[in-house]
mmCIF file of C-alpha atoms in Angstrom:
data_model
loop_
_atom_site.group_PDB
_atom_site.id
_atom_site.type_symbol
_atom_site.label_atom_id
_atom_site.label_comp_id
_atom_site.label_asym_id
_atom_site.label_seq_id
_atom_site.Cartn_x
_atom_site.Cartn_y
_atom_site.Cartn_z
ATOM 1 C CA MET W 1 -125.275 -11.513 40.377
ATOM 2 C CA ARG W 2 -123.852 -14.078 38.015
ATOM 3 C CA ALA W 3 -122.179 -17.128 40.092
ATOM 4 C CA ARG W 4 -118.784 -17.976 39.308
ATOM 5 C CA SER W 5 -118.296 -21.302 38.414
ATOM 6 C CA ARG W 6 -116.247 -23.726 40.180
ATOM 7 C CA LEU W 7 -114.251 -26.992 38.892
ATOM 8 C CA ARG W 8 -114.353 -29.637 41.772
ATOM 9 C CA ALA W 9 -111.069 -32.065 42.351
ATOM 10 C CA GLY W 10 -114.044 -34.798 41.883
ATOM 11 C CA ASP W 11 -115.148 -33.935 38.875
ATOM 12 C CA ALA W 12 -111.760 -32.583 37.419
ATOM 13 C CA LEU W 13 -110.546 -36.241 38.026
ATOM 14 C CA ALA W 14 -113.483 -37.800 36.223
ATOM 15 C CA VAL W 15 -113.286 -35.315 33.316
ATOM 16 C CA GLY W 16 -109.790 -35.895 33.043
ATOM 17 C CA THR W 17 -110.425 -39.017 32.459
ATOM 18 C CA VAL W 18 -113.140 -39.052 29.445
ATOM 19 C CA GLY W 19 -110.535 -38.806 26.651
ATOM 20 C CA LEU W 20 -109.167 -42.197 28.083
ATOM 21 C CA ARG W 21 -111.984 -43.998 28.744
ATOM 22 C CA ALA W 22 -113.288 -43.048 25.606
ATOM 23 C CA ARG W 23 -109.994 -43.688 23.320
ATOM 24 C CA ARG W 24 -108.311 -47.220 25.282
ATOM 25 C CA VAL W 25 -106.218 -48.054 22.911
ATOM 26 C CA ARG W 26 -104.202 -44.584 21.907
ATOM 27 C CA SER W 27 -104.088 -44.164 25.677
ATOM 28 C CA THR W 28 -103.021 -47.359 26.342
ATOM 29 C CA LEU W 29 -99.688 -47.199 23.305
ATOM 30 C CA SER W 30 -98.948 -43.717 25.179
ATOM 31 C CA ALA W 31 -99.007 -45.107 28.427
ATOM 32 C CA LEU W 32 -96.794 -48.042 27.244
ATOM 33 C CA GLY W 33 -93.940 -45.928 25.795
ATOM 34 C CA ILE W 34 -93.893 -44.097 29.295
ATOM 35 C CA ALA W 35 -94.138 -47.765 30.793
ATOM 36 C CA ILE W 36 -90.988 -49.145 28.812
ATOM 37 C CA ALA W 37 -88.724 -45.599 29.822
ATOM 38 C CA ILE W 38 -89.716 -46.142 33.631
ATOM 39 C CA ALA W 39 -88.991 -49.820 33.422
ATOM 40 C CA ALA W 40 -85.523 -49.224 31.575
ATOM 41 C CA LEU W 41 -84.889 -46.822 34.110
ATOM 42 C CA VAL W 42 -86.307 -48.594 37.219
ATOM 43 C CA ALA W 43 -84.320 -51.639 35.973
ATOM 44 C CA VAL W 44 -80.846 -50.185 34.785
ATOM 45 C CA LEU W 45 -80.792 -49.130 38.900
ATOM 46 C CA GLY W 46 -82.096 -52.104 40.494
ATOM 47 C CA VAL W 47 -79.652 -54.189 38.527
ATOM 48 C CA ALA W 48 -76.782 -52.179 38.957
ATOM 49 C CA GLU W 49 -77.719 -51.647 42.770
ATOM 50 C CA SER W 50 -78.285 -55.645 43.317
ATOM 51 C CA SER W 51 -75.046 -56.790 41.426
ATOM 52 C CA LYS W 52 -73.129 -53.891 43.863
ATOM 53 C CA GLN W 53 -74.694 -55.488 46.740
ATOM 54 C CA GLN W 54 -73.278 -58.469 45.627
ATOM 55 C CA LEU W 55 -70.239 -57.003 45.365
ATOM 56 C CA LEU W 56 -70.041 -55.140 48.688
ATOM 57 C CA ASP W 57 -71.274 -58.255 50.467
ATOM 58 C CA GLU W 58 -67.597 -59.965 48.536
ATOM 59 C CA LEU W 59 -65.808 -56.935 49.554
ATOM 60 C CA GLY W 60 -66.811 -57.247 53.319
ATOM 61 C CA ARG W 61 -66.002 -61.097 53.230
ATOM 62 C CA GLN W 62 -62.122 -60.706 51.485
ATOM 63 C CA GLY W 63 -61.646 -57.175 52.370
ATOM 64 C CA ASN W 64 -59.159 -58.801 55.060
ATOM 65 C CA LEU W 65 -57.434 -61.020 52.503
ATOM 66 C CA LEU W 66 -53.852 -59.948 51.453
ATOM 67 C CA THR W 67 -51.394 -61.664 48.790
ATOM 68 C CA VAL W 68 -47.384 -62.236 48.959
ATOM 69 C CA ALA W 69 -45.865 -62.991 45.562
ATOM 70 C CA THR W 70 -42.491 -61.809 44.280
ATOM 71 C CA GLY W 71 -43.637 -60.583 40.239
ATOM 72 C CA GLN W 72 -42.379 -62.688 37.217
ATOM 73 C CA THR W 73 -39.563 -63.369 35.683
ATOM 74 C CA PHE W 74 -38.775 -62.253 31.697
ATOM 75 C CA ASP W 75 -40.691 -65.363 30.118
ATOM 76 C CA GLY W 76 -43.948 -64.248 32.088
ATOM 77 C CA ARG W 77 -43.379 -66.961 34.818
ATOM 78 C CA PRO W 78 -43.874 -66.166 38.962
ATOM 79 C CA THR W 79 -40.916 -66.274 40.750
ATOM 80 C CA PRO W 80 -41.284 -68.294 43.702
ATOM 81 C CA LEU W 81 -40.833 -67.237 47.586
ATOM 82 C CA PRO W 82 -38.495 -68.383 50.032
ATOM 83 C CA ILE W 83 -39.614 -71.807 51.565
ATOM 84 C CA THR W 84 -39.392 -70.679 54.924
ATOM 85 C CA ALA W 85 -42.138 -67.429 54.032
ATOM 86 C CA GLN W 86 -45.009 -69.043 54.757
ATOM 87 C CA THR W 87 -43.849 -70.767 58.309
ATOM 88 C CA MET W 88 -42.637 -66.617 58.827
ATOM 89 C CA ILE W 89 -45.897 -65.012 57.674
ATOM 90 C CA ALA W 90 -47.842 -67.005 59.917
ATOM 91 C CA ARG W 91 -46.133 -65.808 63.024
ATOM 92 C CA ILE W 92 -47.319 -62.428 62.718
ATOM 93 C CA PRO W 93 -50.332 -62.051 65.681
ATOM 94 C CA PRO W 94 -52.980 -60.406 63.658
ATOM 95 C CA VAL W 95 -52.930 -63.304 60.880
ATOM 96 C CA LEU W 96 -55.701 -65.707 61.410
ATOM 97 C CA ALA W 97 -54.726 -68.239 58.413
ATOM 98 C CA THR W 98 -52.923 -68.884 55.315
ATOM 99 C CA THR W 99 -52.161 -70.830 52.725
ATOM 100 C CA ALA W 100 -50.148 -71.212 49.077
ATOM 101 C CA VAL W 101 -49.756 -71.867 45.964
ATOM 102 C CA GLY W 102 -47.263 -73.016 43.933
ATOM 103 C CA ASN W 103 -46.940 -72.098 39.995
ATOM 104 C CA VAL W 104 -45.910 -75.826 38.032
ATOM 105 C CA ASP W 105 -43.778 -74.498 35.394
ATOM 106 C CA GLY W 106 -44.259 -76.034 31.913
ATOM 107 C CA ALA W 107 -47.346 -78.454 32.936
ATOM 108 C CA THR W 108 -49.961 -78.543 29.992
ATOM 109 C CA VAL W 109 -53.709 -79.593 30.907
ATOM 110 C CA ARG W 110 -55.719 -81.456 28.227
ATOM 111 C CA ARG W 111 -59.189 -83.374 28.331
ATOM 112 C CA THR W 112 -57.072 -86.328 26.842
ATOM 113 C CA ASP W 113 -53.954 -87.202 25.297
ATOM 114 C CA ARG W 114 -55.286 -87.124 22.008
ATOM 115 C CA ILE W 115 -55.525 -83.594 22.228
ATOM 116 C CA PRO W 116 -52.511 -81.544 20.855
ATOM 117 C CA PRO W 117 -50.147 -79.965 23.656
ATOM 118 C CA GLN W 118 -50.789 -76.714 21.911
ATOM 119 C CA ASN W 119 -54.713 -76.517 23.111
ATOM 120 C CA THR W 120 -54.218 -75.812 26.807
ATOM 121 C CA ASN W 121 -56.538 -73.623 26.954
ATOM 122 C CA GLY W 122 -54.926 -70.907 29.348
ATOM 123 C CA ILE W 123 -55.040 -73.352 31.712
ATOM 124 C CA ASN W 124 -52.262 -73.036 34.655
ATOM 125 C CA VAL W 125 -51.527 -75.796 37.223
ATOM 126 C CA LEU W 126 -50.915 -74.748 40.625
ATOM 127 C CA ALA W 127 -49.776 -76.836 43.575
ATOM 128 C CA ALA W 128 -51.762 -76.046 46.452
ATOM 129 C CA GLN W 129 -52.949 -76.700 50.277
ATOM 130 C CA ALA W 130 -55.369 -78.395 51.911
ATOM 131 C CA SER W 131 -56.476 -74.800 53.796
ATOM 132 C CA LEU W 132 -56.880 -73.331 50.921
ATOM 133 C CA PRO W 133 -61.114 -73.186 50.594
ATOM 134 C CA ASP W 134 -61.171 -72.195 54.232
ATOM 135 C CA THR W 135 -58.454 -69.015 53.505
ATOM 136 C CA LEU W 136 -60.255 -68.090 50.480
ATOM 137 C CA SER W 137 -63.625 -68.807 51.500
ATOM 138 C CA ALA W 138 -64.061 -70.989 47.723
ATOM 139 C CA ARG W 139 -66.873 -73.310 47.709
ATOM 140 C CA VAL W 140 -66.595 -76.653 45.940
ATOM 141 C CA LEU W 141 -68.884 -76.541 43.461
ATOM 142 C CA ARG W 142 -69.142 -80.055 42.702
ATOM 143 C CA GLY W 143 -67.138 -82.869 44.220
ATOM 144 C CA SER W 144 -64.924 -82.732 46.996
ATOM 145 C CA TYR W 145 -61.392 -80.767 47.929
ATOM 146 C CA PHE W 146 -58.320 -82.756 48.439
ATOM 147 C CA GLY W 147 -58.162 -85.584 50.961
ATOM 148 C CA PRO W 148 -55.183 -87.382 53.053
ATOM 149 C CA LEU W 149 -55.083 -89.555 49.514
ATOM 150 C CA ALA W 150 -54.124 -86.245 47.350
ATOM 151 C CA GLU W 151 -50.585 -86.120 48.895
ATOM 152 C CA ARG W 152 -49.373 -89.390 47.136
ATOM 153 C CA TYR W 153 -51.688 -89.965 44.217
ATOM 154 C CA PRO W 154 -52.426 -87.859 40.836
ATOM 155 C CA GLU W 155 -55.851 -85.680 42.137
ATOM 156 C CA THR W 156 -56.589 -83.004 40.686
ATOM 157 C CA VAL W 157 -59.595 -80.032 41.894
ATOM 158 C CA LEU W 158 -60.289 -77.615 38.364
ATOM 159 C CA GLY W 159 -61.148 -74.362 38.747
ATOM 160 C CA TYR W 160 -64.556 -72.961 37.333
ATOM 161 C CA SER W 161 -63.418 -71.373 34.621
ATOM 162 C CA ALA W 162 -60.828 -74.287 33.558
ATOM 163 C CA ALA W 163 -63.791 -76.979 34.219
ATOM 164 C CA GLN W 164 -66.053 -75.035 31.573
ATOM 165 C CA SER W 165 -63.140 -74.819 29.201
ATOM 166 C CA LEU W 166 -62.472 -78.953 29.405
ATOM 167 C CA GLY W 167 -66.251 -79.550 28.954
ATOM 168 C CA ILE W 168 -66.353 -81.326 32.303
ATOM 169 C CA ASP W 169 -70.317 -80.473 34.041
ATOM 170 C CA ARG W 170 -70.220 -83.298 35.909
ATOM 171 C CA LEU W 171 -68.343 -85.346 37.791
ATOM 172 C CA THR W 172 -67.873 -89.571 37.969
ATOM 173 C CA GLU W 173 -64.820 -91.450 39.376
ATOM 174 C CA GLN W 174 -63.949 -91.968 35.623
ATOM 175 C CA THR W 175 -63.656 -88.345 34.983
ATOM 176 C CA GLN W 176 -59.991 -87.430 34.433
ATOM 177 C CA VAL W 177 -57.385 -85.123 32.949
ATOM 178 C CA PHE W 178 -54.218 -85.177 30.881
ATOM 179 C CA ILE W 179 -51.648 -83.304 32.766
ATOM 180 C CA ALA W 180 -48.122 -83.327 31.896
ATOM 181 C CA GLY W 181 -48.657 -86.514 30.463
ATOM 182 C CA ARG W 182 -50.249 -88.227 33.393
ATOM 183 C CA TYR W 183 -53.863 -88.645 33.606
ATOM 184 C CA PHE W 184 -55.227 -87.084 36.671
ATOM 185 C CA THR W 185 -58.394 -87.981 38.510
ATOM 186 C CA VAL W 186 -60.844 -84.861 38.860
ATOM 187 C CA VAL W 187 -61.935 -85.162 42.588
ATOM 188 C CA GLY W 188 -63.499 -81.806 42.789
ATOM 189 C CA VAL W 189 -64.738 -78.528 40.793
ATOM 190 C CA LEU W 190 -64.429 -74.883 42.819
ATOM 191 C CA ASP W 191 -67.043 -71.990 42.535
ATOM 192 C CA GLN W 192 -65.755 -68.933 41.235
ATOM 193 C CA VAL W 193 -63.443 -67.110 43.515
ATOM 194 C CA GLY W 194 -63.684 -63.583 42.562
ATOM 195 C CA ILE W 195 -61.265 -62.812 45.179
ATOM 196 C CA ALA W 196 -58.897 -64.821 43.589
ATOM 197 C CA PRO W 197 -59.255 -65.077 39.456
ATOM 198 C CA GLU W 198 -56.053 -67.401 39.257
ATOM 199 C CA ILE W 199 -57.630 -70.166 40.897
ATOM 200 C CA ASP W 200 -60.494 -69.414 38.265
ATOM 201 C CA THR W 201 -58.139 -70.731 35.557
ATOM 202 C CA ALA W 202 -56.011 -73.320 36.956
ATOM 203 C CA ALA W 203 -55.847 -77.500 37.420
ATOM 204 C CA LEU W 204 -55.246 -77.053 41.430
ATOM 205 C CA ILE W 205 -52.742 -80.673 42.658
ATOM 206 C CA SER W 206 -51.056 -81.419 45.903
ATOM 207 C CA PHE W 207 -47.663 -79.850 46.962
ATOM 208 C CA GLY W 208 -46.518 -83.608 48.266
ATOM 209 C CA VAL W 209 -47.628 -85.055 43.822
ATOM 210 C CA ALA W 210 -46.288 -81.336 42.483
ATOM 211 C CA ASP W 211 -42.819 -82.338 44.622
ATOM 212 C CA GLN W 212 -43.034 -86.431 43.718
ATOM 213 C CA LEU W 213 -43.915 -85.821 39.602
ATOM 214 C CA PHE W 214 -42.636 -82.153 39.255
ATOM 215 C CA GLY W 215 -39.597 -81.526 41.396
ATOM 216 C CA LEU W 216 -40.930 -78.021 43.067
ATOM 217 C CA GLY W 217 -39.416 -78.351 46.228
ATOM 218 C CA GLY W 218 -42.377 -77.440 48.348
ATOM 219 C CA VAL W 219 -41.729 -73.649 47.142
ATOM 220 C CA PRO W 220 -45.065 -71.503 46.637
ATOM 221 C CA THR W 221 -45.227 -68.477 44.653
ATOM 222 C CA ARG W 222 -48.042 -67.175 45.740
ATOM 223 C CA ILE W 223 -49.038 -66.689 49.825
ATOM 224 C CA TYR W 224 -52.589 -65.867 50.905
ATOM 225 C CA VAL W 225 -53.094 -64.223 54.032
ATOM 226 C CA ARG W 226 -56.239 -63.907 55.792
ATOM 227 C CA VAL W 227 -55.534 -61.132 58.587
ATOM 228 C CA ASP W 228 -57.736 -59.244 61.734
ATOM 229 C CA PRO W 229 -59.950 -56.744 59.579
ATOM 230 C CA ASP W 230 -58.661 -54.103 62.199
ATOM 231 C CA HIS W 231 -54.514 -54.564 61.883
ATOM 232 C CA VAL W 232 -54.792 -54.808 57.906
ATOM 233 C CA PRO W 233 -52.906 -51.825 57.252
ATOM 234 C CA ALA W 234 -50.145 -52.686 59.743
ATOM 235 C CA VAL W 235 -49.515 -56.063 58.789
ATOM 236 C CA ALA W 236 -49.314 -55.272 55.156
ATOM 237 C CA ALA W 237 -46.689 -52.843 55.984
ATOM 238 C CA VAL W 238 -44.757 -55.948 57.469
ATOM 239 C CA LEU W 239 -45.257 -58.309 55.321
ATOM 240 C CA GLY W 240 -42.070 -58.138 52.454
ATOM 241 C CA PRO W 241 -39.600 -58.149 54.961
ATOM 242 C CA THR W 242 -41.169 -61.226 56.825
ATOM 243 C CA ALA W 243 -41.738 -63.105 53.823
ATOM 244 C CA SER W 244 -38.044 -62.153 52.422
ATOM 245 C CA PRO W 245 -36.265 -60.562 54.818
ATOM 246 C CA GLU W 246 -33.387 -60.155 51.980
ATOM 247 C CA ASN W 247 -35.370 -58.925 49.064
ATOM 248 C CA ALA W 248 -37.757 -57.231 51.026
ATOM 249 C CA ARG W 249 -38.308 -54.693 47.879
ATOM 250 C CA ASP W 250 -39.122 -57.552 44.940
ATOM 251 C CA VAL W 251 -41.988 -58.623 47.393
ATOM 252 C CA GLN W 252 -45.656 -57.277 46.146
ATOM 253 C CA VAL W 253 -48.247 -56.925 48.738
ATOM 254 C CA GLN W 254 -51.608 -56.485 47.169
ATOM 255 C CA ARG W 255 -54.997 -56.269 48.817
ATOM 256 C CA PRO W 256 -57.516 -58.189 46.097
ATOM 257 C CA SER W 257 -60.196 -56.264 47.620
ATOM 258 C CA ASP W 258 -58.873 -52.916 45.647
ATOM 259 C CA VAL W 259 -59.976 -55.006 42.501
ATOM 260 C CA LEU W 260 -63.825 -55.325 43.435
ATOM 261 C CA LEU W 261 -63.165 -51.129 44.791
ATOM 262 C CA ALA W 262 -62.740 -50.900 40.884
ATOM 263 C CA ARG W 263 -65.225 -53.097 39.664
ATOM 264 C CA ILE W 264 -67.780 -50.610 41.621
ATOM 265 C CA LYS W 265 -66.681 -47.633 40.539
ATOM 266 C CA ALA W 266 -66.559 -48.999 36.502
ATOM 267 C CA LYS W 267 -69.883 -50.348 37.268
ATOM 268 C CA ASP W 268 -71.247 -46.477 38.675
ATOM 269 C CA ALA W 269 -69.907 -45.379 35.462
ATOM 270 C CA PHE W 270 -72.010 -47.335 32.912
ATOM 271 C CA VAL W 271 -74.877 -46.768 35.414
ATOM 272 C CA GLY W 272 -74.703 -43.210 34.309
ATOM 273 C CA LEU W 273 -74.689 -44.255 30.827
ATOM 274 C CA PHE W 274 -77.649 -46.079 31.138
ATOM 275 C CA LEU W 275 -79.436 -43.750 32.785
ATOM 276 C CA GLY W 276 -78.981 -41.263 30.374
ATOM 277 C CA LEU W 277 -80.307 -43.397 27.842
ATOM 278 C CA GLY W 278 -83.438 -44.137 29.479
ATOM 279 C CA ALA W 279 -83.671 -40.734 30.235
ATOM 280 C CA ILE W 280 -84.036 -39.855 26.404
ATOM 281 C CA ALA W 281 -86.400 -42.450 25.967
ATOM 282 C CA LEU W 282 -88.701 -40.916 28.570
ATOM 283 C CA LEU W 283 -88.122 -37.353 26.237
ATOM 284 C CA VAL W 284 -89.146 -39.413 23.244
ATOM 285 C CA ALA W 285 -92.253 -40.767 25.182
ATOM 286 C CA GLY W 286 -93.050 -37.313 26.488
ATOM 287 C CA VAL W 287 -92.958 -36.311 22.773
ATOM 288 C CA GLY W 288 -95.320 -38.970 21.678
ATOM 289 C CA ILE W 289 -97.660 -38.113 24.902
ATOM 290 C CA ALA W 290 -97.921 -34.185 23.757
ATOM 291 C CA ASN W 291 -98.460 -35.574 19.889
ATOM 292 C CA ILE W 292 -100.932 -37.705 21.338
ATOM 293 C CA MET W 293 -103.094 -34.882 23.351
ATOM 294 C CA VAL W 294 -102.586 -31.945 20.109
ATOM 295 C CA ILE W 295 -104.543 -34.430 18.201
ATOM 296 C CA SER W 296 -107.108 -35.320 21.022
ATOM 297 C CA VAL W 297 -108.042 -31.477 21.132
ATOM 298 C CA LEU W 298 -108.511 -31.142 17.461
ATOM 299 C CA GLU W 299 -110.633 -33.892 18.052
ATOM 300 C CA ARG W 300 -112.969 -32.871 20.619
ATOM 301 C CA ARG W 301 -113.711 -28.829 19.770
ATOM 302 C CA ALA W 302 -117.100 -29.622 19.901
ATOM 303 C CA GLU W 303 -116.963 -30.728 23.246
ATOM 304 C CA ILE W 304 -114.717 -27.854 24.816
ATOM 305 C CA GLY W 305 -117.104 -25.723 23.070
ATOM 306 C CA LEU W 306 -120.137 -26.962 24.700
ATOM 307 C CA ARG W 307 -117.852 -27.200 28.063
ATOM 308 C CA ARG W 308 -116.741 -23.143 27.533
ATOM 309 C CA ALA W 309 -120.670 -22.145 26.793
ATOM 310 C CA LEU W 310 -122.056 -23.851 29.762
ATOM 311 C CA GLY W 311 -119.876 -21.678 31.952
ATOM 312 C CA ALA W 312 -116.646 -23.645 31.845
ATOM 313 C CA ARG W 313 -113.378 -21.305 32.555
ATOM 314 C CA ARG W 314 -110.375 -21.229 30.473
ATOM 315 C CA ARG W 315 -108.296 -22.783 33.713
ATOM 316 C CA ASP W 316 -110.550 -25.338 33.985
ATOM 317 C CA VAL W 317 -110.803 -26.724 30.346
ATOM 318 C CA ALA W 318 -106.634 -26.608 30.561
ATOM 319 C CA ALA W 319 -106.562 -28.556 34.397
ATOM 320 C CA GLN W 320 -109.017 -31.234 31.995
ATOM 321 C CA PHE W 321 -106.334 -31.580 29.636
ATOM 322 C CA LEU W 322 -103.153 -30.967 31.886
ATOM 323 C CA LEU W 323 -104.804 -33.705 34.095
ATOM 324 C CA GLU W 324 -105.256 -36.188 31.561
ATOM 325 C CA SER W 325 -101.783 -35.295 30.320
ATOM 326 C CA ALA W 326 -100.509 -35.816 34.122
ATOM 327 C CA LEU W 327 -102.917 -39.129 34.300
ATOM 328 C CA LEU W 328 -101.832 -41.236 31.118
ATOM 329 C CA ALA W 329 -97.671 -40.690 32.591
ATOM 330 C CA VAL W 330 -98.467 -41.568 35.808
ATOM 331 C CA ILE W 331 -100.556 -44.656 34.474
ATOM 332 C CA GLY W 332 -97.554 -45.858 32.756
ATOM 333 C CA GLY W 333 -94.716 -44.811 35.065
ATOM 334 C CA VAL W 334 -96.850 -47.304 38.006
ATOM 335 C CA ALA W 335 -96.633 -50.048 34.898
ATOM 336 C CA GLY W 336 -93.388 -49.038 34.529
ATOM 337 C CA ILE W 337 -92.496 -49.212 37.842
ATOM 338 C CA GLY W 338 -93.750 -52.487 38.239
ATOM 339 C CA LEU W 339 -91.715 -54.082 34.966
ATOM 340 C CA GLY W 340 -88.643 -52.570 36.311
ATOM 341 C CA VAL W 341 -89.154 -54.445 39.571
ATOM 342 C CA LEU W 342 -89.571 -57.522 37.940
ATOM 343 C CA ALA W 343 -87.143 -57.191 35.544
ATOM 344 C CA THR W 344 -84.577 -56.763 38.536
ATOM 345 C CA ALA W 345 -85.847 -59.762 39.974
ATOM 346 C CA VAL W 346 -85.565 -61.892 37.154
ATOM 347 C CA ALA W 347 -81.581 -61.017 36.528
ATOM 348 C CA ALA W 348 -80.491 -60.598 39.931
ATOM 349 C CA HIS W 349 -82.545 -64.526 40.124
ATOM 350 C CA THR W 350 -80.577 -65.452 37.168
ATOM 351 C CA ALA W 351 -77.272 -64.090 38.192
ATOM 352 C CA GLY W 352 -77.839 -65.576 41.294
ATOM 353 C CA ASN W 353 -77.416 -61.855 43.346
ATOM 354 C CA PRO W 354 -79.140 -60.453 46.167
ATOM 355 C CA VAL W 355 -82.553 -58.562 44.898
ATOM 356 C CA ALA W 356 -81.689 -54.965 45.877
ATOM 357 C CA ILE W 357 -83.854 -51.874 43.842
ATOM 358 C CA PRO W 358 -83.015 -48.867 45.466
ATOM 359 C CA PRO W 359 -85.856 -47.054 47.711
ATOM 360 C CA GLN W 360 -85.487 -43.883 45.548
ATOM 361 C CA ALA W 361 -85.669 -45.653 42.357
ATOM 362 C CA PRO W 362 -89.429 -46.252 42.115
ATOM 363 C CA LEU W 363 -90.366 -42.856 43.836
ATOM 364 C CA ALA W 364 -88.171 -41.427 41.003
ATOM 365 C CA GLY W 365 -89.450 -43.051 37.836
ATOM 366 C CA LEU W 366 -93.242 -41.936 39.332
ATOM 367 C CA VAL W 367 -92.361 -38.566 39.791
ATOM 368 C CA ALA W 368 -90.091 -38.566 36.540
ATOM 369 C CA ALA W 369 -93.238 -40.015 34.690
ATOM 370 C CA LEU W 370 -95.284 -37.243 36.420
ATOM 371 C CA LEU W 371 -93.275 -34.532 35.710
ATOM 372 C CA VAL W 372 -92.915 -35.669 31.903
ATOM 373 C CA GLY W 373 -97.260 -35.943 31.689
ATOM 374 C CA ALA W 374 -97.173 -32.361 32.935
ATOM 375 C CA LEU W 375 -94.757 -30.735 30.218
ATOM 376 C CA ALA W 376 -96.122 -32.681 27.860
ATOM 377 C CA GLY W 377 -99.371 -31.413 28.680
ATOM 378 C CA LEU W 378 -98.691 -27.529 28.517
ATOM 379 C CA TYR W 379 -98.708 -27.171 25.409
ATOM 380 C CA PRO W 380 -102.192 -29.018 24.080
ATOM 381 C CA ALA W 381 -103.648 -27.849 27.759
ATOM 382 C CA ALA W 382 -102.990 -23.824 26.706
ATOM 383 C CA ARG W 383 -104.487 -24.335 23.143
ATOM 384 C CA ALA W 384 -107.461 -26.008 24.317
ATOM 385 C CA SER W 385 -108.077 -23.418 26.716
ATOM 386 C CA ARG W 386 -107.740 -20.886 23.843
ATOM 387 C CA LEU W 387 -110.369 -21.669 21.640
ATOM 388 C CA PRO W 388 -113.615 -19.511 21.311
ATOM 389 C CA PRO W 389 -116.417 -21.243 22.204
ATOM 390 C CA ALA W 390 -118.230 -19.909 18.991
ATOM 391 C CA ASP W 391 -115.769 -21.261 16.876
ATOM 392 C CA ALA W 392 -115.551 -24.659 18.738
ATOM 393 C CA LEU W 393 -119.295 -25.158 18.531
ATOM 394 C CA ARG W 394 -118.884 -25.076 14.411
ATOM 395 C CA THR W 395 -117.635 -28.331 14.284
ATOM 396 C CA LEU W 396 -120.716 -30.078 16.027
#
């Protein structure tokens, strides 16, 4: 009896790589398409996760921060709170810390007195207390925050965006800005305060100087309240009546971390869009592999006929080309995962975010590449297996 031919796993792997090794340039270009698509998918997931992790870290630190304000006047200026509001709020047992800012109406900020008054760059002047950095977890990027002398002398600390708008990237003893007809010495620049963006676009001065020069009277327009994390809802419910017993309905109590949650949801929506684009790129790369494999079948008709004549079954020929297509996609997928991880690390380092890649992202990329490669190889493999040996051998 005639023995049935068998294709062992090792032989299948060796035969499946023949075409890849014989046509290296073509194989490399085909794998490159898969690599780019997989790299895009992994990078999108990685960058989004890194950014999301940064927001979640900030959310964890700032989730117990509340703000108290009373809205705005008809011309858009913040309305003041009662002068006793901060003292009363500080007496609530779960309140850990408070700080207040007061809006200085009509004060403009310019680099020098030579700049027209209309060019304010949208910078506001806020009176601030010494407790602001600790309460808001704000970091001083350059210089220092207010010292004891700031209550008597014209000193200012700029928010991150305000410093950029004024072109101040380093500080010296002569660094000054022109605020409401007087030069103020810039003693510090704050880093970005994501939980309180109004600080980023402000020039901060002390309440003492604001009272002397602008008649602020120590009246705050916004109070930041750091609360025991276990009592945030309870404290938020009583902040209005505590801050302004006579006009409790006019008091607006907000939780800035809600803004971070909205940003996370917005990022998730964009991630879905970019993943869709990446899937389209992966599909295009799969079509490219299918096209290359069809050409390979046509070029290797003699090889197929010789193998069939030596006893190879149709399934063996189909397995050869299917395995070749899958290997081509897997090679591209592995390279793409490496590129995606590298792109994520570079992007996270540039943005100052922690490097966070979802564990399922590399695995999903590899599975997607394998699936696309297998699907792309189905038609070429079926076509190769249906070639009659006699017809194929005529091409020798």
